[in-house]
Amino acid sequence: MNIENTKAQMRKGVLEYCILSILNGEDKYASEILESLKDAKLLVVEGTIYPLLTRLKNAGLLAYRWEESSAGPPRKYYALTETGRLFLKELDATWNALKNAVQLVTK
Amino acid sequence: MNKTLTINLANSIFNIDENAYQALQRYLEAVKKYLTGTQGNEEILADVEARISELFSEKLTPEKQVIVLQDVDQIIQVMGQPEDYSIDEDIFDEAPKTKTSTRVKKLYRDGDQKLMGGVCSGIGHYLSIDPLWIRLLFIVFLFGGGFSVITYIILWAIVPEATTTAQKLDMQGEAANLSNIEKKIKEGLTLFQIPLKTQIIKG
């Protein structure tokens, strides 16, 4: 068993949840989402996020719109949809339960 | 002195060294290849190009107007290798794929249940119906101009007979895994069958 693989799996598992959380209450474009994730050290390389965003969008959890930017080409702003908000709520509960469970076990 | 090219990356124009351009093109090709078959792959690639374009812009200053190989290398470091673009299908699939692979059925002649060449029983297996119906069909067509004789002879000639246990499983559409082979052997077929040898054990 490769420790790096296990770590990567763990991170990937929560990445979806984190992306939805980042977009909760504020629409952001890819680079801003990336910044948050990289600051939190959740993301090692940026490439991982693009297939995820597309998948979340195709699943109806995210929507995007193009917005002009003062510096450079238009940006793709992502926002939570109503389904996405409900999804996130559910994940919040799951995450809390999981956090408590892990804390209990690893004590 | 280096030769530079002008490229349009996500609607922004960049001057780029020839070798840097080649590295970038190789990278994008590799990512594209890796994403083949992924849902929305063209959109993903467009997003990736837009991000690279953004990172390129950050590299440029009034003193530095050209993207060089070093820039591309750095950006590849940031973006990751093609395999980093994969997402775990199992986690994100709506309905997890059942691991039991439904094996694609193959058409074989069934030497165990044959009247002549085993063509009809083979087709029966393939269509999952009793070979009797296929035989009846062949007989009906026999009176309608004799086409079925020619068809039968052609099929006899071109369709291989299922001789090994794996082939017999293929014929019936079962996966040739260990437990199924075992089952077949228990059903009375031998694993080490030699083609052409007459079958002693009847299934």
PDB file of C-alpha atoms in Angstrom:
ATOM      1  CA  MET A   1       0.000   0.000   0.000  1.00  0.00           C
ATOM      2  CA  ASN A   2       1.363   3.346  -1.105  1.00  0.00           C
ATOM      3  CA  ILE A   3       1.005   6.134   1.468  1.00  0.00           C
ATOM      4  CA  GLU A   4       0.925   8.820  -1.214  1.00  0.00           C
ATOM      5  CA  ASN A   5      -1.973   7.061  -2.930  1.00  0.00           C
ATOM      6  CA  THR A   6      -3.918   6.832   0.284  1.00  0.00           C
ATOM      7  CA  LYS A   7      -3.333  10.506   1.012  1.00  0.00           C
ATOM      8  CA  ALA A   8      -4.418  11.448  -2.499  1.00  0.00           C
ATOM      9  CA  GLN A   9      -7.552   9.333  -2.158  1.00  0.00           C
ATOM     10  CA  MET A  10      -8.444  11.028   1.112  1.00  0.00           C
ATOM     11  CA  ARG A  11      -7.997  14.473  -0.395  1.00  0.00           C
ATOM     12  CA  LYS A  12      -9.984  13.587  -3.498  1.00  0.00           C
ATOM     13  CA  GLY A  13     -12.824  12.334  -1.366  1.00  0.00           C
ATOM     14  CA  VAL A  14     -13.373  15.691   0.284  1.00  0.00           C
ATOM     15  CA  LEU A  15     -12.497  17.866  -2.703  1.00  0.00           C
ATOM     16  CA  GLU A  16     -16.010  17.811  -4.092  1.00  0.00           C
ATOM     17  CA  TYR A  17     -17.405  18.863  -0.729  1.00  0.00           C
ATOM     18  CA  CYS A  18     -14.845  21.640  -0.408  1.00  0.00           C
ATOM     19  CA  ILE A  19     -15.557  23.065  -3.845  1.00  0.00           C
ATOM     20  CA  LEU A  20     -19.256  23.282  -3.027  1.00  0.00           C
ATOM     21  CA  SER A  21     -18.444  24.903   0.322  1.00  0.00           C
ATOM     22  CA  ILE A  22     -16.182  27.494  -1.281  1.00  0.00           C
ATOM     23  CA  LEU A  23     -18.998  28.469  -3.625  1.00  0.00           C
ATOM     24  CA  ASN A  24     -21.538  28.697  -0.838  1.00  0.00           C
ATOM     25  CA  GLY A  25     -22.740  32.272  -0.696  1.00  0.00           C
ATOM     26  CA  GLU A  26     -20.260  33.576  -3.233  1.00  0.00           C
ATOM     27  CA  ASP A  27     -19.790  32.948  -6.920  1.00  0.00           C
ATOM     28  CA  LYS A  28     -16.206  32.433  -7.949  1.00  0.00           C
ATOM     29  CA  TYR A  29     -14.198  31.692 -11.049  1.00  0.00           C
ATOM     30  CA  ALA A  30     -11.835  28.767 -11.391  1.00  0.00           C
ATOM     31  CA  SER A  31      -8.676  30.607 -10.317  1.00  0.00           C
ATOM     32  CA  GLU A  32     -10.306  31.853  -7.111  1.00  0.00           C
ATOM     33  CA  ILE A  33     -11.507  28.366  -6.250  1.00  0.00           C
ATOM     34  CA  LEU A  34      -8.002  27.116  -6.968  1.00  0.00           C
ATOM     35  CA  GLU A  35      -6.496  29.717  -4.705  1.00  0.00           C
ATOM     36  CA  SER A  36      -8.682  28.731  -1.769  1.00  0.00           C
ATOM     37  CA  LEU A  37      -7.951  25.066  -2.259  1.00  0.00           C
ATOM     38  CA  LYS A  38      -4.217  25.633  -2.614  1.00  0.00           C
ATOM     39  CA  ASP A  39      -4.094  27.877   0.441  1.00  0.00           C
ATOM     40  CA  ALA A  40      -5.709  25.067   2.404  1.00  0.00           C
ATOM     41  CA  LYS A  41      -3.188  22.639   0.873  1.00  0.00           C
ATOM     42  CA  LEU A  42      -6.018  20.520  -0.432  1.00  0.00           C
ATOM     43  CA  LEU A  43      -4.766  20.611  -3.957  1.00  0.00           C
ATOM     44  CA  VAL A  44      -1.317  19.647  -5.149  1.00  0.00           C
ATOM     45  CA  VAL A  45      -1.763  20.319  -8.842  1.00  0.00           C
ATOM     46  CA  GLU A  46      -4.380  22.445 -10.529  1.00  0.00           C
ATOM     47  CA  GLY A  47      -5.336  20.019 -13.269  1.00  0.00           C
ATOM     48  CA  THR A  48      -7.400  17.902 -10.920  1.00  0.00           C
ATOM     49  CA  ILE A  49     -10.045  20.544 -10.487  1.00  0.00           C
ATOM     50  CA  TYR A  50     -11.219  20.986 -14.061  1.00  0.00           C
ATOM     51  CA  PRO A  51     -12.728  17.552 -14.611  1.00  0.00           C
ATOM     52  CA  LEU A  52     -14.350  17.916 -11.176  1.00  0.00           C
ATOM     53  CA  LEU A  53     -15.946  21.276 -11.956  1.00  0.00           C
ATOM     54  CA  THR A  54     -17.291  19.954 -15.224  1.00  0.00           C
ATOM     55  CA  ARG A  55     -18.662  16.902 -13.494  1.00  0.00           C
ATOM     56  CA  LEU A  56     -20.367  18.925 -10.770  1.00  0.00           C
ATOM     57  CA  LYS A  57     -21.806  21.171 -13.443  1.00  0.00           C
ATOM     58  CA  ASN A  58     -23.083  18.219 -15.480  1.00  0.00           C
ATOM     59  CA  ALA A  59     -24.634  16.792 -12.321  1.00  0.00           C
ATOM     60  CA  GLY A  60     -26.619  20.004 -11.931  1.00  0.00           C
ATOM     61  CA  LEU A  61     -24.926  21.052  -8.678  1.00  0.00           C
ATOM     62  CA  LEU A  62     -23.108  23.982 -10.244  1.00  0.00           C
ATOM     63  CA  ALA A  63     -23.925  26.442 -12.973  1.00  0.00           C
ATOM     64  CA  TYR A  64     -21.663  28.983 -14.582  1.00  0.00           C
ATOM     65  CA  ARG A  65     -21.913  32.282 -16.389  1.00  0.00           C
ATOM     66  CA  TRP A  66     -19.403  34.295 -18.365  1.00  0.00           C
ATOM     67  CA  GLU A  67     -18.377  37.582 -16.909  1.00  0.00           C
ATOM     68  CA  GLU A  68     -16.179  40.260 -18.451  1.00  0.00           C
ATOM     69  CA  SER A  69     -12.986  40.983 -16.594  1.00  0.00           C
ATOM     70  CA  SER A  70     -10.930  44.133 -16.590  1.00  0.00           C
ATOM     71  CA  ALA A  71      -7.729  42.131 -16.969  1.00  0.00           C
ATOM     72  CA  GLY A  72      -7.921  39.717 -19.837  1.00  0.00           C
ATOM     73  CA  PRO A  73     -10.582  37.518 -21.397  1.00  0.00           C
ATOM     74  CA  PRO A  74     -14.041  36.822 -19.896  1.00  0.00           C
ATOM     75  CA  ARG A  75     -14.123  34.552 -16.879  1.00  0.00           C
ATOM     76  CA  LYS A  76     -16.290  31.582 -16.124  1.00  0.00           C
ATOM     77  CA  TYR A  77     -17.993  32.213 -12.800  1.00  0.00           C
ATOM     78  CA  TYR A  78     -19.354  29.197 -10.994  1.00  0.00           C
ATOM     79  CA  ALA A  79     -22.359  29.303  -8.669  1.00  0.00           C
ATOM     80  CA  LEU A  80     -24.236  26.752  -6.595  1.00  0.00           C
ATOM     81  CA  THR A  81     -27.598  25.730  -7.962  1.00  0.00           C
ATOM     82  CA  GLU A  82     -30.564  24.975  -5.728  1.00  0.00           C
ATOM     83  CA  THR A  83     -29.745  21.268  -6.016  1.00  0.00           C
ATOM     84  CA  GLY A  84     -26.160  22.074  -5.154  1.00  0.00           C
ATOM     85  CA  ARG A  85     -27.229  23.931  -2.012  1.00  0.00           C
ATOM     86  CA  LEU A  86     -29.280  20.950  -0.822  1.00  0.00           C
ATOM     87  CA  PHE A  87     -26.437  18.619  -1.698  1.00  0.00           C
ATOM     88  CA  LEU A  88     -24.024  20.738   0.310  1.00  0.00           C
ATOM     89  CA  LYS A  89     -26.340  20.771   3.311  1.00  0.00           C
ATOM     90  CA  GLU A  90     -26.438  17.005   3.252  1.00  0.00           C
ATOM     91  CA  LEU A  91     -22.665  16.812   2.938  1.00  0.00           C
ATOM     92  CA  ASP A  92     -22.242  19.233   5.858  1.00  0.00           C
ATOM     93  CA  ALA A  93     -24.142  16.827   8.067  1.00  0.00           C
ATOM     94  CA  THR A  94     -22.193  13.842   6.782  1.00  0.00           C
ATOM     95  CA  TRP A  95     -18.910  15.620   7.279  1.00  0.00           C
ATOM     96  CA  ASN A  96     -19.727  16.542  10.868  1.00  0.00           C
ATOM     97  CA  ALA A  97     -20.757  13.002  11.655  1.00  0.00           C
ATOM     98  CA  LEU A  98     -17.588  11.707  10.039  1.00  0.00           C
ATOM     99  CA  LYS A  99     -15.392  14.208  11.861  1.00  0.00           C
ATOM    100  CA  ASN A 100     -16.861  13.191  15.208  1.00  0.00           C
ATOM    101  CA  ALA A 101     -16.532   9.531  14.381  1.00  0.00           C
ATOM    102  CA  VAL A 102     -12.884   9.880  13.408  1.00  0.00           C
ATOM    103  CA  GLN A 103     -12.161  11.945  16.502  1.00  0.00           C
ATOM    104  CA  LEU A 104     -13.764   9.312  18.681  1.00  0.00           C
ATOM    105  CA  VAL A 105     -11.816   6.491  17.112  1.00  0.00           C
ATOM    106  CA  THR A 106      -8.439   8.203  16.963  1.00  0.00           C
ATOM    107  CA  LYS A 107      -8.542   9.491  20.533  1.00  0.00           C
TER     108      LYS A 107
ATOM    109  CA  MET B   1      18.292  34.389 -31.238  1.00  0.00           C
ATOM    110  CA  ASN B   2      15.213  32.218 -31.120  1.00  0.00           C
ATOM    111  CA  LYS B   3      12.404  31.777 -33.545  1.00  0.00           C
ATOM    112  CA  THR B   4       9.038  32.647 -31.992  1.00  0.00           C
ATOM    113  CA  LEU B   5       5.493  31.784 -32.933  1.00  0.00           C
ATOM    114  CA  THR B   6       2.279  33.616 -32.287  1.00  0.00           C
ATOM    115  CA  ILE B   7      -0.438  31.516 -30.736  1.00  0.00           C
ATOM    116  CA  ASN B   8      -4.025  32.087 -29.788  1.00  0.00           C
ATOM    117  CA  LEU B   9      -4.692  30.391 -26.463  1.00  0.00           C
ATOM    118  CA  ALA B  10      -8.228  30.792 -25.169  1.00  0.00           C
ATOM    119  CA  ASN B  11      -8.626  34.016 -27.169  1.00  0.00           C
ATOM    120  CA  SER B  12      -5.417  35.596 -25.933  1.00  0.00           C
ATOM    121  CA  ILE B  13      -2.423  36.119 -28.156  1.00  0.00           C
ATOM    122  CA  PHE B  14       1.033  35.075 -27.004  1.00  0.00           C
ATOM    123  CA  ASN B  15       4.462  35.131 -28.513  1.00  0.00           C
ATOM    124  CA  ILE B  16       6.096  31.862 -27.694  1.00  0.00           C
ATOM    125  CA  ASP B  17       9.494  30.294 -28.423  1.00  0.00           C
ATOM    126  CA  GLU B  18       9.392  27.440 -30.856  1.00  0.00           C
ATOM    127  CA  ASN B  19      10.622  24.850 -28.352  1.00  0.00           C
ATOM    128  CA  ALA B  20       8.246  26.171 -25.698  1.00  0.00           C
ATOM    129  CA  TYR B  21       5.426  25.883 -28.198  1.00  0.00           C
ATOM    130  CA  GLN B  22       6.312  22.275 -28.909  1.00  0.00           C
ATOM    131  CA  ALA B  23       6.408  21.439 -25.203  1.00  0.00           C
ATOM    132  CA  LEU B  24       3.027  23.080 -24.693  1.00  0.00           C
ATOM    133  CA  GLN B  25       1.525  21.276 -27.642  1.00  0.00           C
ATOM    134  CA  ARG B  26       2.864  17.928 -26.411  1.00  0.00           C
ATOM    135  CA  TYR B  27       1.390  18.597 -22.994  1.00  0.00           C
ATOM    136  CA  LEU B  28      -2.052  19.573 -24.277  1.00  0.00           C
ATOM    137  CA  GLU B  29      -2.079  16.568 -26.594  1.00  0.00           C
ATOM    138  CA  ALA B  30      -1.224  14.265 -23.697  1.00  0.00           C
ATOM    139  CA  VAL B  31      -3.949  15.745 -21.508  1.00  0.00           C
ATOM    140  CA  LYS B  32      -6.445  15.510 -24.355  1.00  0.00           C
ATOM    141  CA  LYS B  33      -5.546  11.889 -24.911  1.00  0.00           C
ATOM    142  CA  TYR B  34      -5.904  11.191 -21.231  1.00  0.00           C
ATOM    143  CA  LEU B  35      -9.350  12.761 -21.090  1.00  0.00           C
ATOM    144  CA  THR B  36     -10.667  10.889 -24.118  1.00  0.00           C
ATOM    145  CA  GLY B  37     -13.873   9.190 -23.076  1.00  0.00           C
ATOM    146  CA  THR B  38     -14.443  11.465 -20.105  1.00  0.00           C
ATOM    147  CA  GLN B  39     -17.758  13.243 -20.152  1.00  0.00           C
ATOM    148  CA  GLY B  40     -17.391  16.862 -21.200  1.00  0.00           C
ATOM    149  CA  ASN B  41     -13.734  16.432 -22.154  1.00  0.00           C
ATOM    150  CA  GLU B  42     -13.767  19.281 -24.660  1.00  0.00           C
ATOM    151  CA  GLU B  43     -15.069  21.654 -22.039  1.00  0.00           C
ATOM    152  CA  ILE B  44     -12.430  20.502 -19.573  1.00  0.00           C
ATOM    153  CA  LEU B  45      -9.725  21.070 -22.142  1.00  0.00           C
ATOM    154  CA  ALA B  46     -11.055  24.546 -22.904  1.00  0.00           C
ATOM    155  CA  ASP B  47     -10.950  25.348 -19.158  1.00  0.00           C
ATOM    156  CA  VAL B  48      -7.396  24.061 -18.941  1.00  0.00           C
ATOM    157  CA  GLU B  49      -6.344  26.184 -21.908  1.00  0.00           C
ATOM    158  CA  ALA B  50      -8.009  29.220 -20.346  1.00  0.00           C
ATOM    159  CA  ARG B  51      -6.081  28.646 -17.123  1.00  0.00           C
ATOM    160  CA  ILE B  52      -2.772  28.198 -18.926  1.00  0.00           C
ATOM    161  CA  SER B  53      -3.518  31.373 -20.823  1.00  0.00           C
ATOM    162  CA  GLU B  54      -4.053  33.146 -17.508  1.00  0.00           C
ATOM    163  CA  LEU B  55      -0.811  31.769 -16.089  1.00  0.00           C
ATOM    164  CA  PHE B  56       1.037  32.857 -19.237  1.00  0.00           C
ATOM    165  CA  SER B  57      -0.268  36.399 -18.778  1.00  0.00           C
ATOM    166  CA  GLU B  58       1.135  36.436 -15.252  1.00  0.00           C
ATOM    167  CA  LYS B  59       4.549  35.508 -16.639  1.00  0.00           C
ATOM    168  CA  LEU B  60       4.692  38.447 -18.984  1.00  0.00           C
ATOM    169  CA  THR B  61       6.008  41.884 -18.053  1.00  0.00           C
ATOM    170  CA  PRO B  62       6.903  44.888 -20.162  1.00  0.00           C
ATOM    171  CA  GLU B  63      10.486  43.567 -20.134  1.00  0.00           C
ATOM    172  CA  LYS B  64       9.516  39.998 -20.909  1.00  0.00           C
ATOM    173  CA  GLN B  65       7.255  39.595 -23.916  1.00  0.00           C
ATOM    174  CA  VAL B  66       7.901  36.020 -24.955  1.00  0.00           C
ATOM    175  CA  ILE B  67       6.924  32.734 -23.353  1.00  0.00           C
ATOM    176  CA  VAL B  68       9.975  30.509 -23.089  1.00  0.00           C
ATOM    177  CA  LEU B  69      10.420  26.817 -22.406  1.00  0.00           C
ATOM    178  CA  GLN B  70      11.092  27.449 -18.739  1.00  0.00           C
ATOM    179  CA  ASP B  71       7.676  29.107 -18.381  1.00  0.00           C
ATOM    180  CA  VAL B  72       5.938  26.147 -19.970  1.00  0.00           C
ATOM    181  CA  ASP B  73       7.819  23.737 -17.723  1.00  0.00           C
ATOM    182  CA  GLN B  74       6.786  25.709 -14.653  1.00  0.00           C
ATOM    183  CA  ILE B  75       3.174  25.790 -15.760  1.00  0.00           C
ATOM    184  CA  ILE B  76       3.155  22.047 -16.324  1.00  0.00           C
ATOM    185  CA  GLN B  77       4.425  21.708 -12.753  1.00  0.00           C
ATOM    186  CA  VAL B  78       1.510  23.790 -11.538  1.00  0.00           C
ATOM    187  CA  MET B  79      -1.106  22.078 -13.666  1.00  0.00           C
ATOM    188  CA  GLY B  80       0.125  18.553 -13.112  1.00  0.00           C
ATOM    189  CA  GLN B  81       0.774  15.519 -15.249  1.00  0.00           C
ATOM    190  CA  PRO B  82      -1.981  14.158 -17.512  1.00  0.00           C
ATOM    191  CA  GLU B  83      -2.831  11.422 -15.001  1.00  0.00           C
ATOM    192  CA  ASP B  84      -3.579  14.124 -12.394  1.00  0.00           C
ATOM    193  CA  TYR B  85      -6.607  15.028 -14.477  1.00  0.00           C
ATOM    194  CA  SER B  86      -8.295  11.795 -13.642  1.00  0.00           C
ATOM    195  CA  ILE B  87     -11.071  11.603 -11.118  1.00  0.00           C
ATOM    196  CA  ASP B  88     -12.013   8.464  -9.351  1.00  0.00           C
ATOM    197  CA  GLU B  89     -14.960   7.194 -11.361  1.00  0.00           C
ATOM    198  CA  ASP B  90     -16.112   4.970  -8.522  1.00  0.00           C
ATOM    199  CA  ILE B  91     -16.606   7.902  -6.158  1.00  0.00           C
ATOM    200  CA  PHE B  92     -18.425  10.123  -8.555  1.00  0.00           C
ATOM    201  CA  ASP B  93     -20.518   7.809 -10.647  1.00  0.00           C
ATOM    202  CA  GLU B  94     -24.226   8.189 -10.181  1.00  0.00           C
ATOM    203  CA  ALA B  95     -24.666   4.455 -10.021  1.00  0.00           C
ATOM    204  CA  PRO B  96     -21.502   2.527  -9.286  1.00  0.00           C
ATOM    205  CA  LYS B  97     -20.678   0.206 -12.106  1.00  0.00           C
ATOM    206  CA  THR B  98     -21.229  -3.409 -11.302  1.00  0.00           C
ATOM    207  CA  LYS B  99     -17.920  -5.124 -11.476  1.00  0.00           C
ATOM    208  CA  THR B 100     -19.404  -8.273 -12.933  1.00  0.00           C
ATOM    209  CA  SER B 101     -18.488  -7.736 -16.515  1.00  0.00           C
ATOM    210  CA  THR B 102     -21.173  -8.898 -18.832  1.00  0.00           C
ATOM    211  CA  ARG B 103     -19.097 -10.719 -21.312  1.00  0.00           C
ATOM    212  CA  VAL B 104     -19.842 -10.092 -24.931  1.00  0.00           C
ATOM    213  CA  LYS B 105     -21.272 -13.202 -26.447  1.00  0.00           C
ATOM    214  CA  LYS B 106     -19.467 -14.683 -29.365  1.00  0.00           C
ATOM    215  CA  LEU B 107     -20.860 -16.871 -32.057  1.00  0.00           C
ATOM    216  CA  TYR B 108     -19.433 -20.382 -32.031  1.00  0.00           C
ATOM    217  CA  ARG B 109     -20.681 -23.696 -33.331  1.00  0.00           C
ATOM    218  CA  ASP B 110     -21.792 -25.944 -30.512  1.00  0.00           C
ATOM    219  CA  GLY B 111     -20.264 -29.348 -31.024  1.00  0.00           C
ATOM    220  CA  ASP B 112     -21.993 -30.758 -27.981  1.00  0.00           C
ATOM    221  CA  GLN B 113     -25.541 -30.242 -29.161  1.00  0.00           C
ATOM    222  CA  LYS B 114     -25.189 -30.648 -32.863  1.00  0.00           C
ATOM    223  CA  LEU B 115     -27.300 -32.409 -35.427  1.00  0.00           C
ATOM    224  CA  MET B 116     -24.986 -31.554 -38.312  1.00  0.00           C
ATOM    225  CA  GLY B 117     -22.385 -28.889 -37.755  1.00  0.00           C
ATOM    226  CA  GLY B 118     -23.683 -27.266 -34.591  1.00  0.00           C
ATOM    227  CA  VAL B 119     -24.534 -24.048 -36.460  1.00  0.00           C
ATOM    228  CA  CYS B 120     -28.148 -23.866 -35.270  1.00  0.00           C
ATOM    229  CA  SER B 121     -27.368 -24.617 -31.645  1.00  0.00           C
ATOM    230  CA  GLY B 122     -24.560 -22.031 -31.801  1.00  0.00           C
ATOM    231  CA  ILE B 123     -26.968 -19.392 -33.084  1.00  0.00           C
ATOM    232  CA  GLY B 124     -29.426 -20.520 -30.419  1.00  0.00           C
ATOM    233  CA  HIS B 125     -26.844 -19.824 -27.732  1.00  0.00           C
ATOM    234  CA  TYR B 126     -26.030 -16.503 -29.300  1.00  0.00           C
ATOM    235  CA  LEU B 127     -29.672 -15.389 -29.335  1.00  0.00           C
ATOM    236  CA  SER B 128     -30.484 -17.165 -26.057  1.00  0.00           C
ATOM    237  CA  ILE B 129     -33.277 -19.211 -27.582  1.00  0.00           C
ATOM    238  CA  ASP B 130     -33.830 -22.910 -28.042  1.00  0.00           C
ATOM    239  CA  PRO B 131     -31.909 -24.127 -31.101  1.00  0.00           C
ATOM    240  CA  LEU B 132     -35.036 -25.974 -32.168  1.00  0.00           C
ATOM    241  CA  TRP B 133     -36.503 -22.691 -33.423  1.00  0.00           C
ATOM    242  CA  ILE B 134     -33.425 -21.936 -35.461  1.00  0.00           C
ATOM    243  CA  ARG B 135     -33.543 -25.423 -36.955  1.00  0.00           C
ATOM    244  CA  LEU B 136     -37.207 -24.983 -37.820  1.00  0.00           C
ATOM    245  CA  LEU B 137     -36.411 -21.670 -39.431  1.00  0.00           C
ATOM    246  CA  PHE B 138     -33.681 -23.244 -41.539  1.00  0.00           C
ATOM    247  CA  ILE B 139     -36.104 -25.995 -42.622  1.00  0.00           C
ATOM    248  CA  VAL B 140     -38.822 -23.475 -43.512  1.00  0.00           C
ATOM    249  CA  PHE B 141     -36.371 -21.526 -45.641  1.00  0.00           C
ATOM    250  CA  LEU B 142     -35.286 -24.780 -47.260  1.00  0.00           C
ATOM    251  CA  PHE B 143     -38.601 -24.882 -49.060  1.00  0.00           C
ATOM    252  CA  GLY B 144     -38.295 -21.260 -50.021  1.00  0.00           C
ATOM    253  CA  GLY B 145     -35.538 -21.653 -52.585  1.00  0.00           C
ATOM    254  CA  GLY B 146     -32.825 -23.580 -50.787  1.00  0.00           C
ATOM    255  CA  PHE B 147     -31.043 -20.514 -49.475  1.00  0.00           C
ATOM    256  CA  SER B 148     -30.715 -22.043 -46.073  1.00  0.00           C
ATOM    257  CA  VAL B 149     -28.507 -24.848 -47.401  1.00  0.00           C
ATOM    258  CA  ILE B 150     -25.965 -22.372 -48.738  1.00  0.00           C
ATOM    259  CA  THR B 151     -26.233 -20.228 -45.604  1.00  0.00           C
ATOM    260  CA  TYR B 152     -25.726 -23.262 -43.440  1.00  0.00           C
ATOM    261  CA  ILE B 153     -22.660 -24.411 -45.363  1.00  0.00           C
ATOM    262  CA  ILE B 154     -21.129 -20.935 -45.270  1.00  0.00           C
ATOM    263  CA  LEU B 155     -21.742 -20.617 -41.521  1.00  0.00           C
ATOM    264  CA  TRP B 156     -20.365 -24.103 -40.965  1.00  0.00           C
ATOM    265  CA  ALA B 157     -17.228 -23.063 -42.788  1.00  0.00           C
ATOM    266  CA  ILE B 158     -16.637 -19.658 -41.228  1.00  0.00           C
ATOM    267  CA  VAL B 159     -17.937 -19.986 -37.657  1.00  0.00           C
ATOM    268  CA  PRO B 160     -15.405 -21.716 -35.431  1.00  0.00           C
ATOM    269  CA  GLU B 161     -16.453 -24.533 -33.169  1.00  0.00           C
ATOM    270  CA  ALA B 162     -16.239 -23.873 -29.443  1.00  0.00           C
ATOM    271  CA  THR B 163     -13.611 -26.314 -28.326  1.00  0.00           C
ATOM    272  CA  THR B 164     -12.057 -24.909 -25.177  1.00  0.00           C
ATOM    273  CA  THR B 165     -14.010 -24.263 -22.012  1.00  0.00           C
ATOM    274  CA  ALA B 166     -13.342 -20.531 -22.341  1.00  0.00           C
ATOM    275  CA  GLN B 167     -14.834 -20.556 -25.822  1.00  0.00           C
ATOM    276  CA  LYS B 168     -17.885 -22.440 -24.578  1.00  0.00           C
ATOM    277  CA  LEU B 169     -18.385 -19.833 -21.898  1.00  0.00           C
ATOM    278  CA  ASP B 170     -17.990 -17.123 -24.524  1.00  0.00           C
ATOM    279  CA  MET B 171     -20.607 -18.872 -26.592  1.00  0.00           C
ATOM    280  CA  GLN B 172     -23.076 -18.830 -23.720  1.00  0.00           C
ATOM    281  CA  GLY B 173     -22.145 -15.319 -22.660  1.00  0.00           C
ATOM    282  CA  GLU B 174     -20.656 -16.238 -19.313  1.00  0.00           C
ATOM    283  CA  ALA B 175     -17.457 -14.696 -18.055  1.00  0.00           C
ATOM    284  CA  ALA B 176     -14.557 -17.099 -18.261  1.00  0.00           C
ATOM    285  CA  ASN B 177     -13.469 -16.636 -14.687  1.00  0.00           C
ATOM    286  CA  LEU B 178     -12.241 -19.387 -12.476  1.00  0.00           C
ATOM    287  CA  SER B 179     -15.533 -20.206 -10.777  1.00  0.00           C
ATOM    288  CA  ASN B 180     -17.390 -20.473 -14.056  1.00  0.00           C
ATOM    289  CA  ILE B 181     -14.741 -22.711 -15.576  1.00  0.00           C
ATOM    290  CA  GLU B 182     -14.961 -24.852 -12.494  1.00  0.00           C
ATOM    291  CA  LYS B 183     -18.717 -24.977 -12.899  1.00  0.00           C
ATOM    292  CA  LYS B 184     -18.357 -26.048 -16.492  1.00  0.00           C
ATOM    293  CA  ILE B 185     -15.973 -28.808 -15.554  1.00  0.00           C
ATOM    294  CA  LYS B 186     -18.392 -29.991 -12.935  1.00  0.00           C
ATOM    295  CA  GLU B 187     -21.102 -29.989 -15.549  1.00  0.00           C
ATOM    296  CA  GLY B 188     -19.151 -32.677 -17.243  1.00  0.00           C
ATOM    297  CA  LEU B 189     -16.843 -30.973 -19.658  1.00  0.00           C
ATOM    298  CA  THR B 190     -13.147 -31.469 -19.453  1.00  0.00           C
ATOM    299  CA  LEU B 191     -10.816 -28.517 -19.339  1.00  0.00           C
ATOM    300  CA  PHE B 192      -8.172 -30.135 -21.466  1.00  0.00           C
ATOM    301  CA  GLN B 193     -10.143 -30.767 -24.533  1.00  0.00           C
ATOM    302  CA  ILE B 194      -8.387 -31.611 -27.695  1.00  0.00           C
ATOM    303  CA  PRO B 195     -10.098 -30.325 -30.785  1.00  0.00           C
ATOM    304  CA  LEU B 196     -11.261 -32.944 -33.300  1.00  0.00           C
ATOM    305  CA  LYS B 197     -11.355 -35.587 -30.635  1.00  0.00           C
ATOM    306  CA  THR B 198     -14.820 -36.993 -30.276  1.00  0.00           C
ATOM    307  CA  GLN B 199     -16.544 -35.979 -27.138  1.00  0.00           C
ATOM    308  CA  ILE B 200     -17.198 -38.897 -24.866  1.00  0.00           C
ATOM    309  CA  ILE B 201     -18.965 -37.018 -22.163  1.00  0.00           C
ATOM    310  CA  LYS B 202     -22.258 -35.599 -23.212  1.00  0.00           C
ATOM    311  CA  GLY B 203     -23.393 -32.413 -21.497  1.00  0.00           C
TER     312      GLY B 203
END
